[in-house]
Short mmCIF file of C-alpha atoms in Angstrom, two decimals:
data_model
loop_
_atom_site.label_atom_id
_atom_site.label_comp_id
_atom_site.label_asym_id
_atom_site.label_seq_id
_atom_site.Cartn_x
_atom_site.Cartn_y
_atom_site.Cartn_z
CA GLN A 15 -179.58 18.22 22.70
CA VAL A 16 -183.42 18.44 21.07
CA THR A 17 -186.17 16.88 23.07
CA LEU A 18 -189.81 16.98 22.83
CA LYS A 19 -192.22 15.23 25.60
CA GLU A 20 -196.18 14.86 25.28
CA SER A 21 -198.23 15.21 28.27
CA GLY A 22 -202.47 15.33 29.04
CA PRO A 23 -204.82 12.78 29.64
CA ALA A 24 -204.72 9.60 28.78
CA LEU A 25 -208.58 8.75 29.15
CA VAL A 26 -211.22 10.88 28.08
CA LYS A 27 -214.76 10.34 27.20
CA PRO A 28 -216.79 11.19 24.12
CA THR A 29 -217.59 14.41 23.16
CA GLN A 30 -215.51 15.81 25.34
CA THR A 31 -212.43 18.59 24.37
CA LEU A 32 -208.88 16.43 24.49
CA THR A 33 -205.84 18.90 25.47
CA LEU A 34 -202.53 17.29 24.85
CA THR A 35 -198.81 19.67 25.48
CA CYS A 36 -195.61 19.32 23.79
CA THR A 37 -193.58 20.92 26.43
CA PHE A 38 -189.80 21.13 24.46
CA SER A 39 -186.63 21.95 24.58
CA GLY A 40 -182.66 22.57 22.94
CA PHE A 41 -185.31 24.86 20.28
CA SER A 42 -186.46 28.09 19.81
CA LEU A 43 -190.02 28.49 17.76
CA SER A 44 -189.19 31.99 18.25
CA THR A 45 -186.32 30.97 15.67
CA SER A 46 -187.32 31.30 11.56
CA GLY A 47 -187.75 28.26 9.80
CA MET A 48 -188.90 26.58 12.82
CA ARG A 49 -191.49 24.28 13.15
CA VAL A 50 -193.26 21.60 15.69
CA SER A 51 -195.64 19.22 14.31
CA TRP A 52 -198.73 16.50 15.21
CA ILE A 53 -199.13 13.28 14.35
CA ARG A 54 -201.17 10.72 15.56
CA GLN A 55 -201.09 6.94 14.76
CA PRO A 56 -204.54 4.41 16.02
CA PRO A 57 -203.34 1.02 16.99
CA GLY A 58 -201.71 -1.56 14.16
CA LYS A 59 -202.41 1.67 12.02
CA ALA A 60 -200.79 3.96 10.09
CA LEU A 61 -198.87 7.52 11.42
CA GLU A 62 -201.16 10.61 10.46
CA TRP A 63 -200.03 13.97 10.28
CA LEU A 64 -202.51 15.98 12.63
CA GLY A 65 -201.19 19.52 10.96
CA ARG A 66 -198.26 22.12 12.80
CA ILE A 67 -197.63 25.50 13.98
CA ASP A 68 -194.17 27.97 12.64
CA TRP A 69 -192.30 30.37 13.76
CA ASP A 70 -194.45 32.65 12.87
CA ASP A 71 -197.54 31.62 14.36
CA ASP A 72 -198.50 30.08 11.22
CA LYS A 73 -200.85 27.23 11.42
CA PHE A 74 -201.91 24.24 9.62
CA TYR A 75 -203.98 21.69 9.78
CA ILE A 76 -205.09 18.44 8.08
CA THR A 77 -208.54 18.89 5.86
CA SER A 78 -210.18 16.30 7.65
CA LEU A 79 -209.84 17.42 11.08
CA LYS A 80 -210.02 21.24 10.01
CA THR A 81 -213.14 22.07 12.51
CA ARG A 82 -212.29 20.17 15.37
CA LEU A 83 -208.42 21.29 15.76
CA THR A 84 -206.06 24.68 17.53
CA ILE A 85 -202.51 24.24 17.43
CA SER A 86 -200.87 27.25 19.73
CA LYS A 87 -197.95 27.76 21.12
CA ASP A 88 -196.26 29.52 24.01
CA THR A 89 -192.92 29.98 23.74
CA SER A 90 -191.99 31.42 27.27
CA LYS A 91 -192.85 28.46 28.23
CA ASP A 92 -191.04 26.44 25.45
CA GLN A 93 -194.65 24.61 24.64
CA VAL A 94 -197.22 23.73 21.68
CA LEU A 95 -200.49 22.53 22.10
CA LEU A 96 -202.78 20.73 20.83
CA THR A 97 -206.62 21.05 21.05
CA MET A 98 -209.32 18.26 19.81
CA THR A 99 -212.94 19.06 20.32
CA ASN A 100 -215.51 16.46 20.13
CA MET A 101 -213.58 13.28 20.42
CA ASP A 102 -214.55 10.13 19.38
CA PRO A 103 -213.56 6.94 19.70
CA VAL A 104 -212.14 6.56 16.63
CA ASP A 105 -209.51 9.10 17.58
CA THR A 106 -208.15 6.52 19.85
CA ALA A 107 -204.57 7.01 19.12
CA THR A 108 -200.88 7.42 20.14
CA TYR A 109 -200.09 11.26 20.03
CA TYR A 110 -197.09 12.97 18.87
CA CYS A 111 -195.20 15.67 18.33
CA ALA A 112 -191.54 16.50 16.41
CA ARG A 113 -189.77 19.21 15.42
CA ILE A 114 -189.76 20.21 11.91
CA ASN A 115 -186.72 21.68 10.62
CA PRO A 116 -186.01 23.96 8.11
CA HIS A 117 -185.32 21.29 5.34
CA LEU A 118 -189.62 20.86 5.85
CA TYR A 119 -188.60 17.44 7.77
CA MET A 120 -189.73 16.19 11.29
CA ASP A 121 -186.26 15.62 12.30
CA VAL A 122 -186.81 14.87 16.73
CA TRP A 123 -189.71 13.18 17.95
CA GLY A 124 -191.14 12.69 21.13
CA LYS A 125 -192.05 9.11 22.61
CA GLY A 126 -195.90 9.64 22.35
CA THR A 127 -198.90 10.04 24.86
CA THR A 128 -201.79 7.73 24.18
CA VAL A 129 -204.83 8.99 24.34
CA THR A 130 -208.03 6.60 25.20
CA VAL A 131 -210.82 7.46 23.33
CA SER A 132 -213.90 5.67 25.75
CA SER A 133 -217.38 5.74 27.88
CA GLN B 16 -207.36 14.82 -1.39
CA THR B 17 -204.80 12.87 -2.53
CA ALA B 18 -203.40 10.08 -1.59
CA VAL B 19 -199.76 9.16 -0.61
CA THR B 20 -199.38 5.34 -1.52
CA GLN B 21 -196.63 2.78 -0.22
CA GLU B 22 -196.70 -1.30 -1.28
CA PRO B 23 -198.20 -2.72 2.29
CA SER B 24 -195.69 -5.50 2.96
CA ILE B 25 -192.33 -6.06 1.36
CA SER B 26 -189.63 -8.49 1.60
CA VAL B 27 -185.89 -9.39 1.37
CA SER B 28 -183.58 -12.19 1.83
CA PRO B 29 -180.86 -11.26 4.71
CA GLY B 30 -178.06 -9.36 2.49
CA GLY B 31 -180.15 -8.03 0.03
CA THR B 32 -181.12 -5.26 -1.18
CA VAL B 33 -184.74 -4.09 -1.06
CA THR B 34 -186.83 -0.48 -2.40
CA LEU B 35 -189.38 0.67 -0.82
CA THR B 36 -191.78 3.11 -3.51
CA CYS B 37 -193.76 6.41 -2.40
CA GLY B 38 -196.39 8.01 -4.91
CA LEU B 39 -199.23 9.75 -5.80
CA SER B 40 -203.16 8.35 -5.74
CA SER B 41 -203.02 11.18 -8.41
CA GLY B 42 -199.61 13.08 -10.29
CA SER B 43 -195.93 12.08 -10.34
CA VAL B 44 -193.52 12.75 -7.24
CA SER B 45 -190.95 15.30 -7.19
CA THR B 46 -187.93 16.82 -5.25
CA SER B 47 -190.77 19.46 -4.29
CA TYR B 48 -192.42 17.55 -2.10
CA TYR B 49 -189.53 16.91 -0.08
CA PRO B 50 -190.16 13.28 0.19
CA SER B 51 -188.81 11.92 3.65
CA TRP B 52 -188.80 8.84 5.38
CA TYR B 53 -188.95 7.66 9.23
CA GLN B 54 -188.88 3.92 10.03
CA GLN B 55 -191.07 2.07 12.73
CA THR B 56 -190.42 -0.34 15.49
CA PRO B 57 -192.97 -1.26 17.46
CA GLY B 58 -193.78 0.57 20.63
CA GLN B 59 -191.61 3.20 19.12
CA ALA B 60 -191.57 6.31 17.87
CA PRO B 61 -190.82 6.82 14.27
CA ARG B 62 -186.73 7.32 13.53
CA PRO B 63 -185.90 9.71 11.00
CA LEU B 64 -183.64 8.55 7.84
CA ILE B 65 -184.10 10.49 4.91
CA TYR B 66 -185.31 13.97 4.31
CA SER B 67 -185.32 15.86 1.03
CA THR B 68 -185.15 13.20 -0.93
CA ASN B 69 -181.80 11.53 -0.77
CA SER B 70 -180.07 13.34 2.30
CA ARG B 71 -179.62 10.63 5.74
CA SER B 72 -180.55 12.13 9.22
CA SER B 73 -177.81 12.29 11.30
CA GLY B 74 -176.46 8.47 12.06
CA VAL B 75 -178.17 6.70 9.32
CA PRO B 76 -175.41 4.08 8.05
CA ASP B 77 -175.42 4.65 4.58
CA ARG B 78 -177.02 1.02 4.30
CA PHE B 79 -180.18 3.65 3.28
CA SER B 80 -180.85 5.51 0.58
CA GLY B 81 -183.38 8.32 -0.89
CA SER B 82 -184.06 8.84 -4.67
CA ILE B 83 -186.63 9.08 -7.10
CA LEU B 84 -187.34 6.17 -9.15
CA GLY B 85 -189.67 7.62 -12.55
CA ASN B 86 -192.54 9.82 -10.72
CA LYS B 87 -192.61 8.41 -7.06
CA ALA B 88 -190.00 8.36 -4.17
CA ALA B 89 -187.68 5.80 -3.40
CA LEU B 90 -185.94 3.97 0.07
CA THR B 91 -183.12 1.14 -1.00
CA ILE B 92 -181.74 -0.72 1.71
CA ARG B 93 -178.84 -2.67 1.09
CA GLY B 94 -177.39 -5.21 3.03
CA ALA B 95 -180.41 -5.86 4.55
CA GLN B 96 -180.34 -6.20 8.34
CA ALA B 97 -182.52 -9.06 10.59
CA ASP B 98 -183.62 -5.50 12.10
CA ASP B 99 -184.70 -3.71 9.24
CA GLU B 100 -187.44 -5.89 9.80
CA CYS B 101 -190.36 -3.10 11.08
CA ASP B 102 -192.71 -0.47 9.31
CA TYR B 103 -191.50 2.51 6.85
CA TYR B 104 -193.19 5.25 5.90
CA CYS B 105 -192.72 8.27 3.31
CA VAL B 106 -193.76 11.31 3.69
CA LEU B 107 -194.52 13.95 1.19
CA TYR B 108 -195.01 17.72 1.78
CA MET B 109 -198.27 18.80 -0.75
CA GLY B 110 -197.57 22.39 -0.08
CA GLY B 111 -199.90 25.10 1.34
CA GLY B 112 -198.17 23.66 4.76
CA ILE B 113 -199.83 20.61 4.55
CA SER B 114 -197.75 17.15 4.66
CA VAL B 115 -199.13 13.75 4.40
CA PHE B 116 -198.17 10.03 5.49
CA GLY B 117 -197.96 6.87 2.78
CA GLY B 118 -199.96 4.06 4.68
CA GLY B 119 -196.97 2.80 5.66
CA THR B 120 -194.61 -0.23 4.40
CA ARG B 121 -194.31 -3.74 6.42
CA LEU B 122 -190.64 -4.71 5.35
CA THR B 123 -190.04 -8.55 6.19
CA VAL B 124 -186.09 -9.42 6.16
CA LEU B 125 -186.69 -13.14 5.25
#
């Protein structure tokens, strides 16, 4: 059974750096074709794809946030990390991680973690 | 940057058939965009429905189907039920490792 779970701080201050962890099980990010994406959803708004990391350590980011985002993986711990710098109240959202299978779709999602940016 | 467009809201009668679409602000959607569809109820994570244009995700009833209609990807729901009332999102793969969500469609069953 494939599962993913997001974890991290519920509250960060403006200008701080956010680090979220996606801990997964049931698959290996070392397996060819496997990928993990990060997605966020501000309250009452649409989902927004943020980026992804591939089995071969390739990384891709949404253009608008590329300078603030870093996605990395720790294969030994079955974890993917999302780092977002210079947090702003508009970054308040529920953050999800999801596995992308070889058909290039997000087939299993975590439950999400809510992050509020406020002083 | 090209945006992915969806109807903000659509309504359907119980038992009826409804089609939601997913287009591009510039250009046509084809199977090369690997259209996928997700269903989201309030407070829950999205649930995968359709991938690669018309393949159903595991456990999704065959009332849900995907296709390309004209220059857009489409999600058709047949025999609409009350619990189909929620938000639906499409995702297109834009190439270069980038995916983009549409703005979502709120489906009302009434």
